[in-house]
PDB file of N, CA, C and O in Angstrom:
ATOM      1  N   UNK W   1       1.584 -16.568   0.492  1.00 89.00           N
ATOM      2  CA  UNK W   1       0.400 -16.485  -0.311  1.00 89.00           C
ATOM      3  C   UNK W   1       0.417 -15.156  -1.064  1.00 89.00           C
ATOM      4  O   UNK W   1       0.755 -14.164  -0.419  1.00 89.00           O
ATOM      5  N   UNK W   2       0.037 -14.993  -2.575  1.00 92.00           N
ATOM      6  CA  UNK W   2      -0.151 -13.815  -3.000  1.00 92.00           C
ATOM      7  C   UNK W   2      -1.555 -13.611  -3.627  1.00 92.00           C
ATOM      8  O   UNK W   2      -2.128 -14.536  -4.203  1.00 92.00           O
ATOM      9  N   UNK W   3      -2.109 -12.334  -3.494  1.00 92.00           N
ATOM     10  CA  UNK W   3      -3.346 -12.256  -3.099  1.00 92.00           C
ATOM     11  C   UNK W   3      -3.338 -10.901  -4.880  1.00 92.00           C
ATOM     12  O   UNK W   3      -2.702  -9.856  -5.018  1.00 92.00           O
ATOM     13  N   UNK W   4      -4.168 -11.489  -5.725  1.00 94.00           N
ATOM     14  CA  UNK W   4      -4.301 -10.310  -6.560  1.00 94.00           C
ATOM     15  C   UNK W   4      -5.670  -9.490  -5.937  1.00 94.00           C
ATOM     16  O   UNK W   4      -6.683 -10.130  -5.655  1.00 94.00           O
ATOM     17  N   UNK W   5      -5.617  -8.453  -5.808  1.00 94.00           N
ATOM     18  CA  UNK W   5      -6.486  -7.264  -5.457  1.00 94.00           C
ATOM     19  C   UNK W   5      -7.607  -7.035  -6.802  1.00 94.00           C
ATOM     20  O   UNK W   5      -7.379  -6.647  -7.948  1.00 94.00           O
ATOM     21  N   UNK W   6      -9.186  -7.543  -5.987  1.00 95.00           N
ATOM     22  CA  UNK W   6      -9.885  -7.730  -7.423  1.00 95.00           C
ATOM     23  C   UNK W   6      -9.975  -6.094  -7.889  1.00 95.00           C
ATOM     24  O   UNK W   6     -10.169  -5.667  -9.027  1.00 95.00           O
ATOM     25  N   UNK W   7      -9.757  -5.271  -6.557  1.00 91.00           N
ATOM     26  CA  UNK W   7      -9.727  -3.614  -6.761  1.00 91.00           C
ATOM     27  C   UNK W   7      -8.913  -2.933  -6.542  1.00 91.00           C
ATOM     28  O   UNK W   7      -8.814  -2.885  -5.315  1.00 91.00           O
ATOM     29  N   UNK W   8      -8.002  -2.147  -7.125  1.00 91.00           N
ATOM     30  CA  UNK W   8      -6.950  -1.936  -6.428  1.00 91.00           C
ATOM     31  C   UNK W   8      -7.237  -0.830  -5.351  1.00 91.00           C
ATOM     32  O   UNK W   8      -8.272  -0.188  -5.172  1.00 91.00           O
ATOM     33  N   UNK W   9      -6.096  -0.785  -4.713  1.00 91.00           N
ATOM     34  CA  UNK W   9      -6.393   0.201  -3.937  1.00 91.00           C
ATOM     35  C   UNK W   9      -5.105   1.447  -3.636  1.00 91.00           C
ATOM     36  O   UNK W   9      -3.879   1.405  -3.532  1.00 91.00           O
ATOM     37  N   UNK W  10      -5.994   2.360  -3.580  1.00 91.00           N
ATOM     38  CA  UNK W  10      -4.783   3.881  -3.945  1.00 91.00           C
ATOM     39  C   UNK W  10      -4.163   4.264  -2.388  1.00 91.00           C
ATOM     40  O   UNK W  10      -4.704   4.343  -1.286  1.00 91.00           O
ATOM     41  N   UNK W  11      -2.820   4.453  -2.839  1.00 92.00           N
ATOM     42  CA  UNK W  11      -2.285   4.795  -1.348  1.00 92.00           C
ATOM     43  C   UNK W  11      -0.980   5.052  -1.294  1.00 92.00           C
ATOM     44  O   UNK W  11      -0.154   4.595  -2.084  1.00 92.00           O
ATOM     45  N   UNK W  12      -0.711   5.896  -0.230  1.00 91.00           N
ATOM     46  CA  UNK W  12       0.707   6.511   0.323  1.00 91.00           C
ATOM     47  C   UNK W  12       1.391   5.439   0.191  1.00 91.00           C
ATOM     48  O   UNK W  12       0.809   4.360   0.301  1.00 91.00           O
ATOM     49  N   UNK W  13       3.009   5.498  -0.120  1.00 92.00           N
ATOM     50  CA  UNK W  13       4.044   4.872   0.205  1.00 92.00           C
ATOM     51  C   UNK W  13       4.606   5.693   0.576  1.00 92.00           C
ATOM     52  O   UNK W  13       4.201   6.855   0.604  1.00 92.00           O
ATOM     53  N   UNK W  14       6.032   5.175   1.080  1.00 89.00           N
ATOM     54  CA  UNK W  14       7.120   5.559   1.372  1.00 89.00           C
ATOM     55  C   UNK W  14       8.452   5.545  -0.099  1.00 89.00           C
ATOM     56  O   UNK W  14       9.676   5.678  -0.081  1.00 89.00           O
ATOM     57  N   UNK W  15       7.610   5.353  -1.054  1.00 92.00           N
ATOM     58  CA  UNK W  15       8.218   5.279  -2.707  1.00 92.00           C
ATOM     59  C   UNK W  15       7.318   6.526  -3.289  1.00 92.00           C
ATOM     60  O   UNK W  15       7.634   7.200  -4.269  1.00 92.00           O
ATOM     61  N   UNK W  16       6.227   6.687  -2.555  1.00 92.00           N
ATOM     62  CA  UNK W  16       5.494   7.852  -3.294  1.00 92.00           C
ATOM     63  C   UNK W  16       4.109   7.098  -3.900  1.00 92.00           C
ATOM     64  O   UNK W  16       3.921   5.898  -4.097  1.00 92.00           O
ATOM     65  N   UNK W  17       3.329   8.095  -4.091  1.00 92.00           N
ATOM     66  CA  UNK W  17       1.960   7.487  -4.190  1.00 92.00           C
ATOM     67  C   UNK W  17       1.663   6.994  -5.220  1.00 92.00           C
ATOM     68  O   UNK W  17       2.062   7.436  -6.297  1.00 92.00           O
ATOM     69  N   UNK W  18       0.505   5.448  -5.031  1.00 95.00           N
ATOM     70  CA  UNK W  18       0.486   4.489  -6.027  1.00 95.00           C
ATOM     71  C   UNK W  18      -0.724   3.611  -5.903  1.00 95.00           C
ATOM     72  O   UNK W  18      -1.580   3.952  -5.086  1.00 95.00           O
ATOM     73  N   UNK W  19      -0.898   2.531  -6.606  1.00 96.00           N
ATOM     74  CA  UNK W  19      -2.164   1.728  -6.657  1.00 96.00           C
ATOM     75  C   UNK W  19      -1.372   0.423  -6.512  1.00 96.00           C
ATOM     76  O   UNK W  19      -0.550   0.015  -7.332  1.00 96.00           O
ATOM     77  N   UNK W  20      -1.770  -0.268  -5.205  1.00 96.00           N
ATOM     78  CA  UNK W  20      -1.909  -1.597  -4.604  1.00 96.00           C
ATOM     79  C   UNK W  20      -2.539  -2.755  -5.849  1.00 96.00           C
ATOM     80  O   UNK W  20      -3.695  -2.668  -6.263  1.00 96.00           O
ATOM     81  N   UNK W  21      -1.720  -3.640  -6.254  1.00 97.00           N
ATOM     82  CA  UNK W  21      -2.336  -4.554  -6.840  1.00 97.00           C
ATOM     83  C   UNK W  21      -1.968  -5.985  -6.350  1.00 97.00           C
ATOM     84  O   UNK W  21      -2.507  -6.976  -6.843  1.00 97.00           O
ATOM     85  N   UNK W  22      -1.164  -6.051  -5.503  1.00 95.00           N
ATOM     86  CA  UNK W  22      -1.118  -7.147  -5.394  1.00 95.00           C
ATOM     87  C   UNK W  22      -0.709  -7.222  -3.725  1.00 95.00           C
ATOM     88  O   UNK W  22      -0.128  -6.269  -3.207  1.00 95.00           O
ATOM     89  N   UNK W  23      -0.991  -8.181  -3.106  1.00 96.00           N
ATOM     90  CA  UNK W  23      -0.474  -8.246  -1.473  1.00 96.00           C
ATOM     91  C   UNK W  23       0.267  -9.837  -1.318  1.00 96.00           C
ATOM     92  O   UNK W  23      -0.007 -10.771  -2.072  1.00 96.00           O
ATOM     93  N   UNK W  24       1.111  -9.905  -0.343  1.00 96.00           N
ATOM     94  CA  UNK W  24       2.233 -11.086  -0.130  1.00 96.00           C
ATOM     95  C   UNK W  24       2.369 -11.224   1.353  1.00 96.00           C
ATOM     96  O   UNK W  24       3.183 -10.698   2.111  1.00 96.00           O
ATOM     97  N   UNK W  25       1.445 -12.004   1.579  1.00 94.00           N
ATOM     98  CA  UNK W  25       1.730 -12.699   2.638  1.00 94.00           C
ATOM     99  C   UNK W  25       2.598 -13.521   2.795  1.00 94.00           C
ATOM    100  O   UNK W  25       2.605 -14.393   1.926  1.00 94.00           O
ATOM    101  N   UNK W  26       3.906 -13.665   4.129  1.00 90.00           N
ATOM    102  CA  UNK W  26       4.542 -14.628   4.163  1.00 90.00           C
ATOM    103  C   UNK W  26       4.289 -15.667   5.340  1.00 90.00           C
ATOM    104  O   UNK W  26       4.832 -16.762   5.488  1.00 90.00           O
ATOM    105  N   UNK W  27       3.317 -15.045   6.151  1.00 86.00           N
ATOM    106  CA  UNK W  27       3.296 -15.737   7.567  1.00 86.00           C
ATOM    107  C   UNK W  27       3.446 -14.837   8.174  1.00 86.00           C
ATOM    108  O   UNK W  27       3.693 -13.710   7.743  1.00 86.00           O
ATOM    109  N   UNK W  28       3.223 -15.439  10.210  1.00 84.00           N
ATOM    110  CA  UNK W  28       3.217 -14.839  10.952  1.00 84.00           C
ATOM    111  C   UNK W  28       4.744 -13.983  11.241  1.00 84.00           C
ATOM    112  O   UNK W  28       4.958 -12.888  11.761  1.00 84.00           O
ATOM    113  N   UNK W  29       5.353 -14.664  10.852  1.00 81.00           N
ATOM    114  CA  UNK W  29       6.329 -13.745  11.274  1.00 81.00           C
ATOM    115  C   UNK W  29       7.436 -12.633  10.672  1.00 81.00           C
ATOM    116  O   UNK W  29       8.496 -12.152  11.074  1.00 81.00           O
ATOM    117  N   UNK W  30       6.460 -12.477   9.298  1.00 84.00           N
ATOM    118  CA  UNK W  30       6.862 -11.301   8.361  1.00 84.00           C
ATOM    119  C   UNK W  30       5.426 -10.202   8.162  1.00 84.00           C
ATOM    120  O   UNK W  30       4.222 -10.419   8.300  1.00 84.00           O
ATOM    121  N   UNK W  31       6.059  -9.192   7.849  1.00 84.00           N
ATOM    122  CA  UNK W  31       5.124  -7.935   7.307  1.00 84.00           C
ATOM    123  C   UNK W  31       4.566  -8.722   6.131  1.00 84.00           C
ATOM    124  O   UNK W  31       5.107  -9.654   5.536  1.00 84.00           O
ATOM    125  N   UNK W  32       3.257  -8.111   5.889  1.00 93.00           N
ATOM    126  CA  UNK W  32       2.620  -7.985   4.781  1.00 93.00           C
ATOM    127  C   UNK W  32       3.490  -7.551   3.509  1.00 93.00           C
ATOM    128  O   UNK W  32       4.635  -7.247   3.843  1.00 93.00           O
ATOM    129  N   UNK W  33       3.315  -7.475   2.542  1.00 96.00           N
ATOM    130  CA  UNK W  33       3.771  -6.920   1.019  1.00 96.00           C
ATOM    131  C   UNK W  33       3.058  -6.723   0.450  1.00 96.00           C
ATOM    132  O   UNK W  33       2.153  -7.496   0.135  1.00 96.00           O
ATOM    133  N   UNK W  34       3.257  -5.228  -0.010  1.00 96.00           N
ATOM    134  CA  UNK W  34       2.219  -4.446  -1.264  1.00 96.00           C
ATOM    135  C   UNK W  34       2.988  -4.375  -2.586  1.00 96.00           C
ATOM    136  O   UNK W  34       4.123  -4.038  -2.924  1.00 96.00           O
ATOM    137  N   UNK W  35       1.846  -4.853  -3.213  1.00 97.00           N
ATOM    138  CA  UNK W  35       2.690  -4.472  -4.738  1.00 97.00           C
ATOM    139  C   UNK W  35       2.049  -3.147  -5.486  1.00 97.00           C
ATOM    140  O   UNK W  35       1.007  -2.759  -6.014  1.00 97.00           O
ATOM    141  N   UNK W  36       3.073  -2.821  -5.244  1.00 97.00           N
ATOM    142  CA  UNK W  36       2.223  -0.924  -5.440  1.00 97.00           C
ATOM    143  C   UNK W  36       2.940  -0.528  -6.875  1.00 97.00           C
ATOM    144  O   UNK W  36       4.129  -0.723  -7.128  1.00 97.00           O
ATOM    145  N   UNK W  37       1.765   0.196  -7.947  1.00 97.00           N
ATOM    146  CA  UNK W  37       2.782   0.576  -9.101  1.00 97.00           C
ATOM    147  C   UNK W  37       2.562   2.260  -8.574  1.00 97.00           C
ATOM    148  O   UNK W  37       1.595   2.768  -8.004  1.00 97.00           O
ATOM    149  N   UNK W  38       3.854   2.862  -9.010  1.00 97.00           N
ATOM    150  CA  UNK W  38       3.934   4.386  -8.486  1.00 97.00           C
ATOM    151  C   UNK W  38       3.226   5.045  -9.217  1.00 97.00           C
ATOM    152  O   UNK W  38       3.103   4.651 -10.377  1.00 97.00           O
ATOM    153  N   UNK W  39       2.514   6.289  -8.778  1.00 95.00           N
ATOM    154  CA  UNK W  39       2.072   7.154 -10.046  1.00 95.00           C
ATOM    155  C   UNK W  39       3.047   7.245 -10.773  1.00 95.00           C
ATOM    156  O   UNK W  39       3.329   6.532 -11.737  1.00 95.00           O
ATOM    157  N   UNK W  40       3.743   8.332 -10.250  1.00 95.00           N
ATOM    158  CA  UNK W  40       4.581   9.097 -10.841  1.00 95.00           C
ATOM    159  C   UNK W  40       5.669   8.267 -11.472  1.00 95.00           C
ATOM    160  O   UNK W  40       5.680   8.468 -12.686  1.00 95.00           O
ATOM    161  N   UNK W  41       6.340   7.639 -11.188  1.00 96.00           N
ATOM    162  CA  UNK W  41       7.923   6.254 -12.119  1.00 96.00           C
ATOM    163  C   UNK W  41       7.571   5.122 -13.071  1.00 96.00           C
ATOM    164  O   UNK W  41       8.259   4.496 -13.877  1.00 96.00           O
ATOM    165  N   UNK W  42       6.022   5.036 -12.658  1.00 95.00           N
ATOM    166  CA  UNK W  42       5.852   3.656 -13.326  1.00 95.00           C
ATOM    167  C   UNK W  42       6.123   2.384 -12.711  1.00 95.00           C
ATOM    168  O   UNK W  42       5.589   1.280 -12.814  1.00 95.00           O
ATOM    169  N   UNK W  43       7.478   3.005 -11.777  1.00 97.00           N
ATOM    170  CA  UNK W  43       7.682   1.371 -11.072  1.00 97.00           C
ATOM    171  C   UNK W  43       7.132   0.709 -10.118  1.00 97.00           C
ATOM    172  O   UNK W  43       6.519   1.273  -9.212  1.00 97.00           O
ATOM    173  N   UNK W  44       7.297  -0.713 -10.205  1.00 97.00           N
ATOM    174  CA  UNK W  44       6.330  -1.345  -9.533  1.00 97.00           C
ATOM    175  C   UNK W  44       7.337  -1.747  -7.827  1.00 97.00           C
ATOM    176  O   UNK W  44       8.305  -2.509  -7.814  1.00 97.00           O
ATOM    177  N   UNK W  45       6.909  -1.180  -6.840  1.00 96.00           N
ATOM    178  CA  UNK W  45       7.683  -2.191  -5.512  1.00 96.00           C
ATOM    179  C   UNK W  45       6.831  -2.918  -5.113  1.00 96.00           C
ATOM    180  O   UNK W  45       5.722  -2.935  -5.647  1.00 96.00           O
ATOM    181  N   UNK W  46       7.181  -3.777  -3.961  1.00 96.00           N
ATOM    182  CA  UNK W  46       6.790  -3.975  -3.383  1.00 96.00           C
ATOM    183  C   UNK W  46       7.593  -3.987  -1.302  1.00 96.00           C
ATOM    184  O   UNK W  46       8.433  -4.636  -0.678  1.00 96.00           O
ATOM    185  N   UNK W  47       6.393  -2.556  -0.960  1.00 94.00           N
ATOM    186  CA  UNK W  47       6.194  -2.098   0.120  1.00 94.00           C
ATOM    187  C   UNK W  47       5.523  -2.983   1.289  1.00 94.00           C
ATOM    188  O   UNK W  47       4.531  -3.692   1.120  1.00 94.00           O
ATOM    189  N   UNK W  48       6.424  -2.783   2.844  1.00 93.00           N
ATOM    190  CA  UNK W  48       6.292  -3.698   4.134  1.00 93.00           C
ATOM    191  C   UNK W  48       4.695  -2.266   4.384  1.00 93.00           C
ATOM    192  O   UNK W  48       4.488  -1.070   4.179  1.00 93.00           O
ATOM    193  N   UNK W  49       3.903  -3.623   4.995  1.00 90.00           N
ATOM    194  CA  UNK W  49       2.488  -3.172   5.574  1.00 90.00           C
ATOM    195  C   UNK W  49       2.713  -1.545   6.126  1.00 90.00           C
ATOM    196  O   UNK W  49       2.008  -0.555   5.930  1.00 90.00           O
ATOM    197  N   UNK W  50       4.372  -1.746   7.123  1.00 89.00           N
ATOM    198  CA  UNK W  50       4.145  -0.512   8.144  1.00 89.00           C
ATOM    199  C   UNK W  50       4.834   1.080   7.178  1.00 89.00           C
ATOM    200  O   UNK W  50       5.282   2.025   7.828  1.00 89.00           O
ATOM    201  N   UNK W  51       4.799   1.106   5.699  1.00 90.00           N
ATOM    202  CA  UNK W  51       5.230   1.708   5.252  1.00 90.00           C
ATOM    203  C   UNK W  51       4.135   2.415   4.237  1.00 90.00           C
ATOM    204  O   UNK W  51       4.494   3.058   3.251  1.00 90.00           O
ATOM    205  N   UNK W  52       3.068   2.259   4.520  1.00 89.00           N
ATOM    206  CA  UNK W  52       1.644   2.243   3.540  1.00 89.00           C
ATOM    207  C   UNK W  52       0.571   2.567   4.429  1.00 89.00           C
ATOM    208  O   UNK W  52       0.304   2.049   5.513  1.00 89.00           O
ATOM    209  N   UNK W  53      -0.390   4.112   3.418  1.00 86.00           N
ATOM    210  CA  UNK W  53      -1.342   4.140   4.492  1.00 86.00           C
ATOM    211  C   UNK W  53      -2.151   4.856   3.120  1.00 86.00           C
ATOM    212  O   UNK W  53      -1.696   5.601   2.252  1.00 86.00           O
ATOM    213  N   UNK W  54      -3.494   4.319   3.306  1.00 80.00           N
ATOM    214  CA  UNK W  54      -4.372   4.730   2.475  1.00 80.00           C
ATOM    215  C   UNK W  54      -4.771   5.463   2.172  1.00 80.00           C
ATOM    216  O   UNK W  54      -5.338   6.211   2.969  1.00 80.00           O
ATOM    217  N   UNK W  55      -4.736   5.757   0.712  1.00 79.00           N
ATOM    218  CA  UNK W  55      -5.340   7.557   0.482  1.00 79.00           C
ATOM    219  C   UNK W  55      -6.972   7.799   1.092  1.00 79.00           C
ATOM    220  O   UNK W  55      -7.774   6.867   1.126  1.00 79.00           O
ATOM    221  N   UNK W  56      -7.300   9.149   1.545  1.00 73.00           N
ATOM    222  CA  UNK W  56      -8.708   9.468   1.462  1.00 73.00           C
ATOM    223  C   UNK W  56      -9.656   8.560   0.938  1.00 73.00           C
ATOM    224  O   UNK W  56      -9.277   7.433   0.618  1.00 73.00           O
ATOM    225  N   UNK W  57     -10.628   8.838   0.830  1.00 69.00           N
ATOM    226  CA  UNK W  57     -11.606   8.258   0.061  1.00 69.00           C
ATOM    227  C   UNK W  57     -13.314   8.571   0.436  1.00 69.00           C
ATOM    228  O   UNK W  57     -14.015   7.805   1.097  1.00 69.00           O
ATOM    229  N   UNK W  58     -13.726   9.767  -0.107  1.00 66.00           N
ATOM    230  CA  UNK W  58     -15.153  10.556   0.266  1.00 66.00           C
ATOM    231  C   UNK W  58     -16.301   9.147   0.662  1.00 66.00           C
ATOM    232  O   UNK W  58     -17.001   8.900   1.644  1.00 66.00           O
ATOM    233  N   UNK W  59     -16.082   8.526  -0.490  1.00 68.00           N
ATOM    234  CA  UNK W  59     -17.421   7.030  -0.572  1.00 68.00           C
ATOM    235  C   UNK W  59     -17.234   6.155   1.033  1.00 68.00           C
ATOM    236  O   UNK W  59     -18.123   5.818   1.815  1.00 68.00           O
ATOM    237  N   UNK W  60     -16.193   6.023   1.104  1.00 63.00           N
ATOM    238  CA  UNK W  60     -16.341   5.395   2.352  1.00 63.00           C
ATOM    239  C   UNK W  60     -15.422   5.997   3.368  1.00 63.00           C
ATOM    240  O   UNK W  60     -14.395   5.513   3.846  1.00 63.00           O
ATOM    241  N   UNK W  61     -15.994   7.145   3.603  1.00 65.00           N
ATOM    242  CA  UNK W  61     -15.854   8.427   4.973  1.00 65.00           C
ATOM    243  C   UNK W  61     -14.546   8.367   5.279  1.00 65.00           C
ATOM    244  O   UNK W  61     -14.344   8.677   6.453  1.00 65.00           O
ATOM    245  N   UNK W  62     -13.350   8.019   4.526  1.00 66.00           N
ATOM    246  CA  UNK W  62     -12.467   7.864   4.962  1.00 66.00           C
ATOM    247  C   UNK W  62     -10.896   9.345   4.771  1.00 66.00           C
ATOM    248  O   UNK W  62     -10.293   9.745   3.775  1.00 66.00           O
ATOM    249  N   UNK W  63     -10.816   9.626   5.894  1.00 67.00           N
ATOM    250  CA  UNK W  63     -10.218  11.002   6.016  1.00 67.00           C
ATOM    251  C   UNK W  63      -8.897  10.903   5.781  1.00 67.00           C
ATOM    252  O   UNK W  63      -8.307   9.967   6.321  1.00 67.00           O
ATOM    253  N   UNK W  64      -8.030  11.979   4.799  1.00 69.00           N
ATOM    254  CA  UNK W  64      -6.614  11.633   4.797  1.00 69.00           C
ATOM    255  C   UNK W  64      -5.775  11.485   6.331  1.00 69.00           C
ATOM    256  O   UNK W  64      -6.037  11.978   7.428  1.00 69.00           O
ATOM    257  N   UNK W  65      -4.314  10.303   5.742  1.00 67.00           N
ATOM    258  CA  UNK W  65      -3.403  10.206   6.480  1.00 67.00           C
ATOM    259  C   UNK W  65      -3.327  11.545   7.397  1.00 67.00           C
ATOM    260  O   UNK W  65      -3.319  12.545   6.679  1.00 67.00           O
ATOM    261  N   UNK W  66      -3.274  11.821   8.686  1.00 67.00           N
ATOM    262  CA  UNK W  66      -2.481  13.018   9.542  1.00 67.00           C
ATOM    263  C   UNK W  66      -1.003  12.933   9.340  1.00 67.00           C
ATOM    264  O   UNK W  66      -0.343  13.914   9.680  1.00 67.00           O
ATOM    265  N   UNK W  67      -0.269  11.688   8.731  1.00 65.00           N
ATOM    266  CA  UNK W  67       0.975  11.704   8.333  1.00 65.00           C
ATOM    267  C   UNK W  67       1.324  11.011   6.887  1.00 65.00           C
ATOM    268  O   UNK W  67       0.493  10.379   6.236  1.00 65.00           O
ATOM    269  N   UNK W  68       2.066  11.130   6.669  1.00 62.00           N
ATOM    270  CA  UNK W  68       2.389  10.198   5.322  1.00 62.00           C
ATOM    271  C   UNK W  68       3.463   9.214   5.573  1.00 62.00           C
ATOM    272  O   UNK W  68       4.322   9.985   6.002  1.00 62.00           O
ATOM    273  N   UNK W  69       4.196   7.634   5.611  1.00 62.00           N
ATOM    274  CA  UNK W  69       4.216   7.062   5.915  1.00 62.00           C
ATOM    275  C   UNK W  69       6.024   6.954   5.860  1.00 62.00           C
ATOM    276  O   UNK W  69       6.636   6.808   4.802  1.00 62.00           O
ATOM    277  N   UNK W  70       6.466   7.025   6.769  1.00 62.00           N
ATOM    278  CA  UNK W  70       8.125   7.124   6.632  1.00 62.00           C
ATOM    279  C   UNK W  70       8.769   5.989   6.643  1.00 62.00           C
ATOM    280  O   UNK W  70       8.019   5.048   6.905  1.00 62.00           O
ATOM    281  N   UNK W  71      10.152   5.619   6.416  1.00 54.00           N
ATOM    282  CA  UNK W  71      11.012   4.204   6.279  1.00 54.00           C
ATOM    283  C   UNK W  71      11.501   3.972   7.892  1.00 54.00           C
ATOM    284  O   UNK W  71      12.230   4.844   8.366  1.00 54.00           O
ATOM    285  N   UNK W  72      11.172   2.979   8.625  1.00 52.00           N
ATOM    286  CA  UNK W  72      12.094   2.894   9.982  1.00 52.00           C
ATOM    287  C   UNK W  72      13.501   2.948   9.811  1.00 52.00           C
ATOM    288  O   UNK W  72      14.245   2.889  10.790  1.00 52.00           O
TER     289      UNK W  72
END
């Protein structure tokens, strides 16, 4: 299933930080997929769930990563 994001949402990769627009579900027995475009390259990946962690965000109390999100 692919899911367009009616908002995107801003956040750490492991490609470097970017805005979530799209998510890919395959089932239970795969990771999630983010379709993240990078700030900084322009390019678009798409990043496994455990490689992504959400930026801050003051509006809804939400405190930065204590880490930023590494490749297994």
């Amino acid at each position: 299933m692919i899911l367009e994001l009616q908002k995107p949402l801003h956040m750490h990769t492991s490609k470097g930080d970017g805005v979530a627009l799209f998510m890919i579900d395959y089932g239970p027995e795969d990771d999630v997929l983010w379709g993240v475009a990078i700030n900084d390259t322009g390019e678009m990946w798409f990043v496994p769930n455990y490689e992504i962690r959400l930026m801050a965000n003051w509006s809804y109390n939400r405190a930065a990563p204590k880490h930023k999100p590494k490749i297994r």
